[in-house]
Amino acid sequence: MNKYIICLVISILFLAVTLLHILSIDNKFGEYIYPLDDTYIHLAIADNLINHGVWGVTQHGFTSSSSSPIYPILIGFFNILTNWGIYIPLVLNTLFAFLLFFFLIRFSENEMKNHLWGIIYIIGIFIVSPLSANIYNGMEHLLHILVSVLFITSYIIYNKEQSYFKYLAVWTFLLACIRYESIFIIIAFSFIELFEKRYRKAFLIIAITILPIVIYGIISIINGELFLPNSILLKGDAPRGLSAIVNFPMKILEKLMNAPHLLAFISLSICFLIFQYITKNRFALLIKLHFLCTLTAMMHIAFAKTGWVYRYESYIMAMYCLTFIFSLNRLFEQYPKFLHRLVLSSILVLFSIPSGMRYIESLQTLPQMSKNIHDQQIQMSKFLHSYYDESSVVLNDIGACCYFTSIRLTDMIGLADKDIIQLRLQKIFNKTSIEKLTFERNSKIAIIYVQGFQEFLPESWVPVARLKINDNIGCAYDDVTFLSCSDDNEDVNLLIKNLEMFRKNLPEDVFLEIF
């Protein structure tokens, strides 16, 4: 029992670091502010699903805005059971973290015969993911880490007990429901299965992966949206066009250089594979694990995004961490001398330094990112709630503004607007098409980053004010502009009047310049 108490205490200590951050933000602003506007998109979808029966960021219609179909459903389910509201993503992610720790301890006890390896797993994954950041941001990435780790642990057991394939099938289905990037894991796994001539299992796993994607795609098409979620179409990083294909290798190299933590782990894994080849070791399972992780990482680097609040590649970092520590355990059995073990451990620690630096950086930057979201997106939502709550509004950051209001949305990015994304895909997203669309929707005001949309703003839109924040690291730009979508003097003067009244309630270090 004592061994489990030790693991539990360590788990609680690590999560206490996260809790202190959450409490500090909560005390500062009166409620917790997420460091990402995207979290409020999940909250808005869940809220509208439960209260209005609509899968969308507003109550006014279906929008295919999330690439994680299961996460808003989980938030909605807890919304029904509790009145925790905005804190539900934090509760869910804390629960996922405890489950992750529990399964890691069980795995180390059953497969490595020593609970101390479970402690090493907990410390390693907490830092390299980094786990605290993925609790703070309230997104689905911690659930993605949990199920990815369960997939790897089940794969390890599957290599000696074929009956464990059923667990792989379950985790595969869940992975596809959590994040579409999970298909990279499944492709890598299928390659290994095909190489080992387990054709039926490879194709069955692929079919299981495709099933939830197809189901969601059909529902989306029935509701007038595209087959894939808009976030995949807009945020995917696959090359488009001949010039992009030509520059593709350089882009991959650039992304690797901008993600030193991932580059270090990929390099270490490749070195391990070379070491296995040179020494003619027969650790077939370890070779397969490193191949699975590295192929997954390379596909993610090639076709998906990295970085931005320590989340997109966090599942790969967790998979690598599990693989490296498991490999270390097996190498310790082959090299029992203390000096050999010290060298092997030191190599792993050395290659983990970029991840450690990333973890420290996350503790320093996330509080400021929460403040940035509070000073910009939350203030925008308060303004809309007070003066334009049921009006047609044009935005480019939609999360908080949709969650805290009942607006009718025109989304300039296209994440929650099928008309805008069609204009973008058809390459007719311009001043004329935007003016026509917003006129038809009777849009009253726009709150957007002028720097990002200067060439697309209709001439009839009148800039009225600019809201500026300080020390910005969490928002796309320091300032956001309020525009009247009509040049009618009555509409412009009303917007000015509303902004003058609202300016009295702004935080002291947030500046509103009325033109």
Short mmCIF file of C-alpha atoms in Angstrom, two decimals, residues 150-470:
data_model
loop_
_atom_site.label_atom_id
_atom_site.label_comp_id
_atom_site.label_asym_id
_atom_site.label_seq_id
_atom_site.Cartn_x
_atom_site.Cartn_y
_atom_site.Cartn_z
CA LEU A 150 -3.10 4.02 -23.09
CA PHE A 151 -2.64 3.08 -26.75
CA ILE A 152 1.14 2.74 -26.30
CA THR A 153 0.87 0.74 -23.05
CA SER A 154 -1.71 -1.55 -24.64
CA TYR A 155 0.52 -1.96 -27.69
CA ILE A 156 3.40 -3.06 -25.44
CA ILE A 157 1.20 -5.71 -23.82
CA TYR A 158 -0.34 -6.63 -27.20
CA ASN A 159 3.10 -7.71 -28.41
CA LYS A 160 3.03 -10.59 -25.94
CA GLU A 161 -0.74 -11.04 -25.56
CA GLN A 162 -2.61 -10.83 -28.86
CA SER A 163 -5.91 -10.69 -26.97
CA TYR A 164 -5.04 -7.08 -26.09
CA PHE A 165 -5.96 -6.09 -29.63
CA LYS A 166 -9.49 -5.36 -28.40
CA TYR A 167 -8.12 -2.61 -26.15
CA LEU A 168 -6.16 -1.15 -29.05
CA ALA A 169 -9.42 -1.06 -31.01
CA VAL A 170 -11.18 0.85 -28.22
CA TRP A 171 -8.35 3.38 -27.86
CA THR A 172 -8.25 3.78 -31.65
CA PHE A 173 -11.93 4.73 -31.78
CA LEU A 174 -11.51 7.20 -28.92
CA LEU A 175 -8.39 8.73 -30.47
CA ALA A 176 -10.29 9.47 -33.68
CA CYS A 177 -13.07 11.11 -31.64
CA ILE A 178 -10.63 13.26 -29.66
CA ARG A 179 -8.27 14.70 -32.30
CA TYR A 180 -8.03 14.10 -36.04
CA GLU A 181 -4.22 14.15 -35.77
CA SER A 182 -4.58 10.74 -34.11
CA ILE A 183 -4.70 9.26 -37.59
CA PHE A 184 -0.89 9.66 -37.63
CA ILE A 185 -0.59 7.17 -34.74
CA ILE A 186 -2.89 4.73 -36.51
CA ILE A 187 -1.01 4.97 -39.82
CA ALA A 188 2.28 4.24 -38.05
CA PHE A 189 0.73 1.31 -36.18
CA SER A 190 -0.80 -0.05 -39.40
CA PHE A 191 2.58 0.07 -41.15
CA ILE A 192 4.03 -2.15 -38.43
CA GLU A 193 1.09 -4.55 -38.60
CA LEU A 194 1.35 -4.80 -42.38
CA PHE A 195 5.11 -5.39 -42.15
CA GLU A 196 4.44 -8.24 -39.73
CA LYS A 197 1.76 -9.59 -42.10
CA ARG A 198 -1.15 -9.00 -39.75
CA TYR A 199 -3.21 -7.61 -42.61
CA ARG A 200 -6.66 -8.16 -41.15
CA LYS A 201 -5.85 -6.31 -37.94
CA ALA A 202 -4.23 -3.44 -39.81
CA PHE A 203 -7.26 -2.87 -42.00
CA LEU A 204 -9.64 -3.33 -39.06
CA ILE A 205 -7.84 -0.62 -37.08
CA ILE A 206 -7.94 1.71 -40.10
CA ALA A 207 -11.69 1.06 -40.48
CA ILE A 208 -12.27 1.80 -36.79
CA THR A 209 -10.34 5.06 -37.17
CA ILE A 210 -12.33 6.15 -40.19
CA LEU A 211 -15.74 5.29 -38.68
CA PRO A 212 -16.19 8.28 -36.30
CA ILE A 213 -14.70 10.64 -38.89
CA VAL A 214 -17.23 9.46 -41.49
CA ILE A 215 -20.14 9.66 -39.01
CA TYR A 216 -19.26 13.23 -38.09
CA GLY A 217 -18.69 14.12 -41.74
CA ILE A 218 -22.13 12.84 -42.76
CA ILE A 219 -23.82 14.75 -39.93
CA SER A 220 -21.90 17.86 -40.97
CA ILE A 221 -22.93 17.55 -44.64
CA ILE A 222 -26.58 16.97 -43.68
CA ASN A 223 -26.43 20.26 -41.78
CA GLY A 224 -24.98 22.14 -44.75
CA GLU A 225 -21.33 22.11 -43.69
CA LEU A 226 -18.29 20.44 -45.25
CA PHE A 227 -17.19 16.86 -44.54
CA LEU A 228 -14.16 17.84 -42.46
CA PRO A 229 -14.35 20.32 -39.56
CA ASN A 230 -13.53 23.87 -40.57
CA SER A 231 -10.64 23.92 -38.10
CA ILE A 232 -8.95 21.10 -40.04
CA LEU A 233 -9.45 22.89 -43.35
CA LEU A 234 -8.18 26.20 -41.98
CA LYS A 235 -5.44 25.10 -39.57
CA GLY A 236 -4.02 22.06 -41.31
CA ASP A 237 -0.46 22.49 -42.50
CA ALA A 238 -0.33 20.26 -45.57
CA PRO A 239 1.22 21.85 -48.70
CA ARG A 240 -1.23 23.48 -51.10
CA GLY A 241 -0.04 24.31 -54.57
CA LEU A 242 3.14 23.59 -56.52
CA SER A 243 5.29 26.21 -54.79
CA ALA A 244 4.27 24.89 -51.38
CA ILE A 245 5.22 21.35 -52.42
CA VAL A 246 8.63 22.54 -53.66
CA ASN A 247 9.27 24.35 -50.37
CA PHE A 248 7.84 21.52 -48.27
CA PRO A 249 11.19 20.01 -47.10
CA MET A 250 12.48 23.40 -45.99
CA LYS A 251 9.23 24.07 -44.16
CA ILE A 252 9.55 20.78 -42.26
CA LEU A 253 13.12 21.67 -41.32
CA GLU A 254 12.03 25.12 -40.17
CA LYS A 255 9.26 23.63 -38.01
CA LEU A 256 11.72 21.20 -36.44
CA MET A 257 14.13 24.02 -35.63
CA ASN A 258 11.27 25.94 -34.01
CA ALA A 259 10.40 22.90 -31.87
CA PRO A 260 13.74 21.93 -30.25
CA HIS A 261 11.99 19.71 -27.69
CA LEU A 262 10.50 17.60 -30.48
CA LEU A 263 13.70 17.66 -32.54
CA ALA A 264 15.66 16.39 -29.52
CA PHE A 265 13.32 13.45 -28.97
CA ILE A 266 13.18 12.54 -32.67
CA SER A 267 16.99 12.67 -32.82
CA LEU A 268 17.36 10.53 -29.70
CA SER A 269 14.91 7.97 -31.05
CA ILE A 270 16.77 7.74 -34.36
CA CYS A 271 20.06 7.37 -32.45
CA PHE A 272 18.51 4.53 -30.46
CA LEU A 273 17.45 2.75 -33.66
CA ILE A 274 20.97 3.14 -35.07
CA PHE A 275 22.40 1.83 -31.78
CA GLN A 276 20.14 -1.21 -31.98
CA TYR A 277 21.32 -1.90 -35.53
CA ILE A 278 25.04 -1.50 -34.73
CA THR A 279 24.96 -3.64 -31.59
CA LYS A 280 22.69 -6.21 -33.28
CA ASN A 281 20.37 -6.22 -30.30
CA ARG A 282 17.09 -8.10 -30.60
CA PHE A 283 14.79 -5.68 -28.79
CA ALA A 284 12.12 -5.99 -31.48
CA LEU A 285 9.45 -4.36 -29.31
CA LEU A 286 11.63 -1.32 -28.61
CA ILE A 287 12.41 -0.93 -32.30
CA LYS A 288 8.70 -0.98 -33.10
CA LEU A 289 7.90 1.52 -30.35
CA HIS A 290 10.53 3.98 -31.55
CA PHE A 291 9.45 3.54 -35.16
CA LEU A 292 5.81 4.17 -34.19
CA CYS A 293 6.63 7.34 -32.23
CA THR A 294 9.07 8.75 -34.79
CA LEU A 295 6.84 8.13 -37.80
CA THR A 296 3.93 9.71 -35.90
CA ALA A 297 6.10 12.71 -35.04
CA MET A 298 7.32 13.17 -38.62
CA MET A 299 3.79 13.00 -40.04
CA HIS A 300 2.62 15.53 -37.46
CA ILE A 301 5.51 17.86 -38.29
CA ALA A 302 4.71 17.54 -42.00
CA PHE A 303 0.93 17.96 -41.94
CA ALA A 304 -0.11 19.57 -38.65
CA LYS A 305 0.82 22.50 -36.45
CA THR A 306 3.20 22.58 -33.50
CA GLY A 307 3.54 24.95 -30.58
CA TRP A 308 1.06 27.65 -29.55
CA VAL A 309 0.38 27.13 -25.85
CA TYR A 310 2.31 23.86 -25.66
CA ARG A 311 -0.52 21.69 -26.91
CA TYR A 312 -0.54 20.39 -30.49
CA GLU A 313 2.40 17.99 -30.18
CA SER A 314 1.90 17.23 -26.47
CA TYR A 315 0.56 13.74 -27.21
CA ILE A 316 3.74 12.90 -29.15
CA MET A 317 5.92 14.12 -26.30
CA ALA A 318 4.00 11.90 -23.87
CA MET A 319 4.32 8.89 -26.19
CA TYR A 320 8.04 9.51 -26.56
CA CYS A 321 8.47 9.90 -22.79
CA LEU A 322 6.78 6.57 -22.16
CA THR A 323 8.84 4.89 -24.88
CA PHE A 324 12.17 6.29 -23.66
CA ILE A 325 11.59 5.32 -20.03
CA PHE A 326 10.39 1.85 -21.02
CA SER A 327 13.49 1.50 -23.22
CA LEU A 328 15.69 2.62 -20.34
CA ASN A 329 14.18 -0.09 -18.15
CA ARG A 330 14.94 -2.77 -20.74
CA LEU A 331 18.48 -1.46 -21.31
CA PHE A 332 19.12 -1.50 -17.56
CA GLU A 333 18.44 -5.24 -17.64
CA GLN A 334 21.03 -5.68 -20.40
CA TYR A 335 23.58 -3.30 -18.85
CA PRO A 336 23.46 -3.86 -15.07
CA LYS A 337 26.68 -1.98 -14.21
CA PHE A 338 26.16 1.33 -12.42
CA LEU A 339 28.37 3.29 -14.85
CA HIS A 340 26.43 2.01 -17.87
CA ARG A 341 23.13 2.91 -16.25
CA LEU A 342 24.42 6.36 -15.32
CA VAL A 343 25.49 7.03 -18.92
CA LEU A 344 22.15 5.85 -20.33
CA SER A 345 20.18 7.94 -17.82
CA SER A 346 22.35 10.99 -18.47
CA ILE A 347 21.76 10.77 -22.22
CA LEU A 348 17.99 10.76 -21.68
CA VAL A 349 18.18 13.69 -19.26
CA LEU A 350 20.41 15.63 -21.67
CA PHE A 351 17.97 15.22 -24.56
CA SER A 352 15.11 16.21 -22.23
CA ILE A 353 16.61 19.61 -21.40
CA PRO A 354 14.66 21.46 -24.16
CA SER A 355 11.46 19.94 -22.75
CA GLY A 356 12.39 21.06 -19.24
CA MET A 357 13.03 24.59 -20.47
CA ARG A 358 9.67 24.51 -22.25
CA TYR A 359 7.96 23.48 -19.01
CA ILE A 360 9.54 26.36 -17.09
CA GLU A 361 8.55 28.75 -19.88
CA SER A 362 4.94 27.54 -19.67
CA LEU A 363 4.77 28.39 -15.96
CA GLN A 364 6.02 31.90 -16.73
CA THR A 365 3.92 32.71 -19.80
CA LEU A 366 0.49 31.18 -19.16
CA PRO A 367 -0.59 33.64 -16.42
CA GLN A 368 0.19 36.54 -18.74
CA MET A 369 -1.69 34.86 -21.58
CA SER A 370 -4.74 34.54 -19.33
CA LYS A 371 -4.48 38.26 -18.58
CA ASN A 372 -4.26 39.04 -22.30
CA ILE A 373 -7.43 37.04 -22.97
CA HIS A 374 -9.14 38.82 -20.07
CA ASP A 375 -8.11 42.25 -21.32
CA GLN A 376 -9.05 41.68 -24.95
CA GLN A 377 -11.52 38.85 -25.68
CA ILE A 378 -13.37 38.99 -22.36
CA GLN A 379 -13.76 42.78 -22.61
CA MET A 380 -15.06 42.40 -26.17
CA SER A 381 -17.64 39.88 -24.96
CA LYS A 382 -18.74 42.17 -22.12
CA PHE A 383 -19.23 45.02 -24.57
CA LEU A 384 -21.28 42.87 -26.94
CA HIS A 385 -23.35 41.44 -24.09
CA SER A 386 -24.17 44.94 -22.83
CA TYR A 387 -24.98 46.67 -26.13
CA TYR A 388 -25.31 44.20 -29.04
CA ASP A 389 -26.34 40.95 -27.36
CA GLU A 390 -28.70 39.68 -30.06
CA SER A 391 -27.32 41.67 -32.98
CA SER A 392 -25.46 40.45 -36.06
CA VAL A 393 -21.75 40.95 -35.36
CA VAL A 394 -18.54 40.41 -37.38
CA LEU A 395 -15.60 38.88 -35.48
CA ASN A 396 -12.32 37.07 -36.04
CA ASP A 397 -11.86 35.69 -32.49
CA ILE A 398 -15.14 34.03 -31.67
CA GLY A 399 -14.81 31.91 -28.50
CA ALA A 400 -15.48 34.19 -25.53
CA CYS A 401 -17.75 36.48 -27.53
CA CYS A 402 -20.00 33.57 -28.48
CA TYR A 403 -19.96 31.88 -25.06
CA PHE A 404 -20.91 34.98 -23.07
CA THR A 405 -23.44 36.47 -25.53
CA SER A 406 -26.34 35.58 -27.84
CA ILE A 407 -25.00 37.30 -30.95
CA ARG A 408 -25.56 36.27 -34.56
CA LEU A 409 -22.07 35.67 -35.88
CA THR A 410 -20.18 36.42 -39.05
CA ASP A 411 -16.76 34.83 -38.58
CA MET A 412 -14.07 36.44 -40.73
CA ILE A 413 -11.78 33.43 -40.24
CA GLY A 414 -14.46 30.95 -41.28
CA LEU A 415 -14.12 28.63 -38.31
CA ALA A 416 -17.83 28.98 -37.49
CA ASP A 417 -19.20 30.34 -40.75
CA LYS A 418 -19.90 28.08 -43.72
CA ASP A 419 -20.41 31.04 -46.06
CA ILE A 420 -17.05 32.59 -45.19
CA ILE A 421 -15.16 29.31 -45.52
CA GLN A 422 -16.77 28.73 -48.92
CA LEU A 423 -15.62 32.19 -50.01
CA ARG A 424 -12.11 31.33 -48.85
CA LEU A 425 -12.03 27.93 -50.54
CA GLN A 426 -13.39 29.41 -53.78
CA LYS A 427 -10.80 32.22 -53.52
CA ILE A 428 -13.45 34.97 -53.69
CA PHE A 429 -12.95 36.20 -50.14
CA ASN A 430 -12.67 39.96 -50.80
CA LYS A 431 -14.16 43.34 -49.95
CA THR A 432 -17.10 42.94 -52.30
CA SER A 433 -18.15 39.48 -51.13
CA ILE A 434 -17.78 40.43 -47.46
CA GLU A 435 -19.78 43.62 -47.89
CA LYS A 436 -22.56 41.71 -49.68
CA LEU A 437 -22.69 38.97 -47.03
CA THR A 438 -22.69 41.30 -44.03
CA PHE A 439 -25.32 43.54 -45.65
CA GLU A 440 -27.59 40.52 -46.17
CA ARG A 441 -27.09 39.57 -42.53
CA ASN A 442 -27.72 43.14 -41.33
CA SER A 443 -24.44 43.15 -39.42
CA LYS A 444 -24.22 46.09 -37.03
CA ILE A 445 -20.58 46.18 -35.95
CA ALA A 446 -17.27 44.46 -36.53
CA ILE A 447 -14.57 43.85 -33.91
CA ILE A 448 -11.51 42.58 -35.72
CA TYR A 449 -7.75 42.73 -36.11
CA VAL A 450 -7.43 45.36 -38.83
CA GLN A 451 -3.77 44.39 -39.34
CA GLY A 452 -4.81 40.94 -40.50
CA PHE A 453 -7.77 41.98 -42.66
CA GLN A 454 -6.84 45.39 -44.06
CA GLU A 455 -7.19 44.33 -47.70
CA PHE A 456 -10.58 42.70 -47.06
CA LEU A 457 -12.41 45.49 -45.21
CA PRO A 458 -15.31 47.05 -47.18
CA GLU A 459 -15.01 50.77 -47.87
CA SER A 460 -18.39 51.35 -46.22
CA TRP A 461 -17.15 50.12 -42.83
CA VAL A 462 -16.25 52.98 -40.50
CA PRO A 463 -13.45 52.54 -37.92
CA VAL A 464 -14.69 54.01 -34.65
CA ALA A 465 -12.30 52.91 -31.88
CA ARG A 466 -9.28 50.81 -31.01
CA LEU A 467 -8.83 48.73 -27.84
CA LYS A 468 -5.19 48.18 -26.89
CA ILE A 469 -3.65 45.82 -24.32
CA ASN A 470 -0.17 45.74 -22.78
#
